[in-house]
Amino acid sequence: MANLFETYLQRIESDLQSGKATEHTYRSSLEWLLESLASGVDASNDPKHIECGAPDFIVERRRVPLGYVETKDVGVDLDKVEKSDQLKRYRQSLNNLILTDYLEFRWYVNGQRKLTACLASIGKHKKLTPDPEGIATAEQLFNEFYQTEIPIVGTPRDLAERMAQLAKLIRDLTFNALQAEEEISGALHKQYKAFQEYLLPNLKPGEFADIYAQTMAYGLFAARVSALTPAASPAGRGDGGEGFSRSSAYQHLSANRFLRKLFLDVGEELENTLIAPFLDDIASLLARADLSAILKDFGKRTRTEDPVVHFYETFLAAYDPKLRESRGVYYTPEPAVQFIVNSVDSLLRDRFDRPLGLAAKDVNLLDPATGTSTFLYFAVRVIHETLMSKRQGGAWQEYVHQNLLPRLFGFELLVAPYVIAHLKLGLLLRDLNYIWGKEDRLRIYLTNALDEGVTRSETLGDLGWYISQEASEAAQVKKNAPIMVIVGNPPYSGHSANKGKWIGELVRDYYSVDGRPLGERNPKWLQDDYVKFIRFAQWRIEQTGQGIVAFITNHGYLDNPTFRGMRQHLLKSFDELYVLDLHGNSKKKERAPDGGPDENIFDIQQGVAIILAIKLPPQHLARIQKRDGLAIARHAQLWGARARKYAFLERNDVRSLKWRNARPVKPAYLLSPQAGRIRAEYEPGWKLTEIMPVHSAGIVTARDDLTIGWTEKEILSRVQDFVSLPPEMARMKFDLGEDVRDWKVALAQADIRKHGVHKSKLARFLYRPFDIRHTYYTGQTRGFMCMPRAEVMQHMLSGENIGLIATRQTRDAWGALATEHVCGHKSCAAYDINSFFPLYLYPNGDYPATLFDHENGRRPNLSDKFIADCSQKLGLTFAADGTGDLKKTFGPEDVFHYAYAIFHSPVYRERYAEFLKIDFPRLPLTSDKKLFAKLAAKGAELVGLHLLKSPALDNFITSYSVAGSNAVEKVKHEKRKVWINDSQYFGGVPEAVWEFRVGGYQVCDKWLKDRKGRTLSNDDIAHYQRVVVALKETMRLMAEIDKAIPRWPIE
């Protein structure tokens, strides 16, 4: 062997001394050495593969990879190379790797350097001086390199992490190949185009590379599990790993034609591509893995997912920890699945004359977003238990073949869960002693459930034909199979990628209520994926004529006003609805009724609910009494800790819950029970949007730190600086982050250039309650501000005005606030979108003249119908501007003040709390002129306080008596003192004032904490003390308002 190294060094020296050598020049010598050092070894070096990021040499024996060699030019600092991203990636992914500069060889096993050998040193005139000791070490290094085998792994974590590292390398190589010339990766391009054509039209190369790598890695895992001999199942003998390889994988995937074809492509068209050796590495890893040990816990249940899915999540965590979050995929907790499947089983027995429940031979079951098929998995278990309880175990083999596999259907769009679903159900049936036949297959299809069920005949290569076949067979299920039960956990995505025409037209039915359009300005939540899946399921059951939809979804549709058309549609389509609200909405800060924490059963912020929607067979319609053609709706709810919810769901089903009748009625059709008497007195009131028709959400700047300033001088200087810089420098200086759809640095700068940097563009801005700041305002959408709401905010800048801030949906205690400035979408409520209602509208050419136009050019933003109703009730004439005398006349500001007083009544807020959570407030009108005048006076006092114009504000009840830095460092309230640092405080601040909230904000705390790190000016110190007075006086007036109202409802 020493002679081989001597010859090799002579060849290297000759090339080195030629003066024309590059890194590539030496490759032929190294290839000769690698193949000469061991018999039957091939060292391949494909420049095209190297361009795509593969190591320089793949060393194989009988087409099975032994290891990899990465080369660098002679004399390159290998210490630096060792720290490079490229080598880190190789060391993480490749079990057996050599790094060399052709003279020094570094050998890595499982990422760790095991041995280093230096064959020679370079002397004068590029003369090589051999190192006998180094050559001896090199002999040892290569002997061990050729003998190193992929290690046996016996734990799920080890196997998942090893697979993930190789999959990452495959992903990167696949992406690079797709960027290269067509001839390098023609087969990959065909597969990419097939996925684009039939599954994901907007699929990008990087996304395909990710899907492809995961699919190939997990497909090999599925094939390896399928290769287990029957004796290797948990009872087991043997492992089935002997002879398993990438090229034989397709033989073990007979039940899945798509995966079988994918691996045939690798075996045929992709045989010589760059990824094949790395797939061979995964196959070798799996062949030597102790699969029996890895799967030994299969069937031992947990509350979240079985070991197969745990394995996938471990794989994902090592492969790409952010992937699960970015895809919005959350696996359904098994207690929820158990509740749904057991409920469906009992409903089939009770409502549909199916004494065997899910085991009935004519009950076709579909999960349209099946994921890893947890719902189908539990359905199979329930069916098996039913037959075993009837002592029909001997008929199980034939039953599965003839009566189970043909009627269980699943649709899935993501390939990795699709693979897992096949693996999981295959293992379950194997564990239940089913022997798979050659023609058996699971009816789980790789398809988009929300695409129209159109049979496709066009093809794009062989793989395209297979995907097209999947879609065509799924289309037949969608259109023609008499699906009787639809179950699942559809994805939640407010920014849906499913924008197909067919499902879009179906969902349009939800955009009207009582035959009229919803009138929503932004009904985007009806485009959420879960809404589309509910609509699909409703349509499919309507086609069958009877059946059950059983989903767990976002619970927003139960009471959100945007969904009232959806609720009415469901109530008309089905005969019975059961809704179990599981709550857990951290976005709404939900708490259990006892005040304790309320946890979600998923690791998400959005609350969830289970719906069981039943369309009865005709013979059973007489057993229920529908009102106004609407389904009987029943409601239950579950609060508290996650563990409590899990335990409850495991022990119960639809039969054992205590249901309350929801009694949904127009116009809201709420699916949660409301106090009928209270609702009857509340709903005749005037809705705020009916009173003040011109309104909008508050301003969205998209970049508060850039667009909002403490002073006019500061914001003007910042705007000048921002517009003077090149876009990328401005982005860096002001820490603006990446551009988004509705706000871009270049567009913001263009807006400023268009309108100029002038003081006339400065505006006062109500940022938070009692926190008035400054901004540069042009009114241009997608300019300096993302959404400036010019159509409404212009009226606050055209002259004197006042406006009301309120929310449509409220997570915190409800509140309202008056302002005379433009305001943001979080000015009053921290967690809800604030809407703004100006009292007066100034002329701008968009509004026709009315009877109530005033000589000053403005007119009130009050509807004619409301004015007429108010005038009729009070017996007063309406004056178009200001206030009336409240003896013969009333004006817009009297209305505003009256409404402001009502909205600040503690009794009003408590009495109608459940309605204030779900829609804009309604204003009850009194016919008592004296009460109207009294409340208007209280409201006027409140407005004066909240605009900080009341003379009472200068009568401080607090002190600020200690001199110091005035720096806000640490804010705390102790014994009527509000400390801003270790030595200074505001004294005499009552506890109740400190705790007082406006909307979602604790005002005294929030105002100071927003100034942490700043120094308070004298004006700031005075302002804070005025705010304390305003809040104390607000509490007094709120109590007086309640005393002034003799009874509820107001008369």
PDB file of C-alpha atoms in Angstrom, residues 584-592 596-599 811:
ATOM      1  CA  GLY A 584     -58.866  28.063  25.227  1.00  0.00           C
ATOM      2  CA  ASN A 585     -58.735  31.352  23.344  1.00  0.00           C
ATOM      3  CA  SER A 586     -55.654  33.099  24.705  1.00  0.00           C
ATOM      4  CA  LYS A 587     -56.142  35.854  22.109  1.00  0.00           C
ATOM      5  CA  LYS A 588     -59.375  36.764  23.892  1.00  0.00           C
ATOM      6  CA  LYS A 589     -57.735  36.147  27.269  1.00  0.00           C
ATOM      7  CA  GLU A 590     -60.484  33.690  28.130  1.00  0.00           C
ATOM      8  CA  ARG A 591     -60.704  32.652  31.756  1.00  0.00           C
ATOM      9  CA  ALA A 592     -62.692  29.838  33.311  1.00  0.00           C
ATOM     10  CA  GLY A 596     -58.890  30.231  36.897  1.00  0.00           C
ATOM     11  CA  PRO A 597     -56.826  29.722  33.745  1.00  0.00           C
ATOM     12  CA  ASP A 598     -58.450  28.313  30.627  1.00  0.00           C
ATOM     13  CA  GLU A 599     -56.100  26.246  28.467  1.00  0.00           C
ATOM     14  CA  ARG A 811     -61.723  40.328  24.393  1.00  0.00           C
TER      15      ARG A 811
END
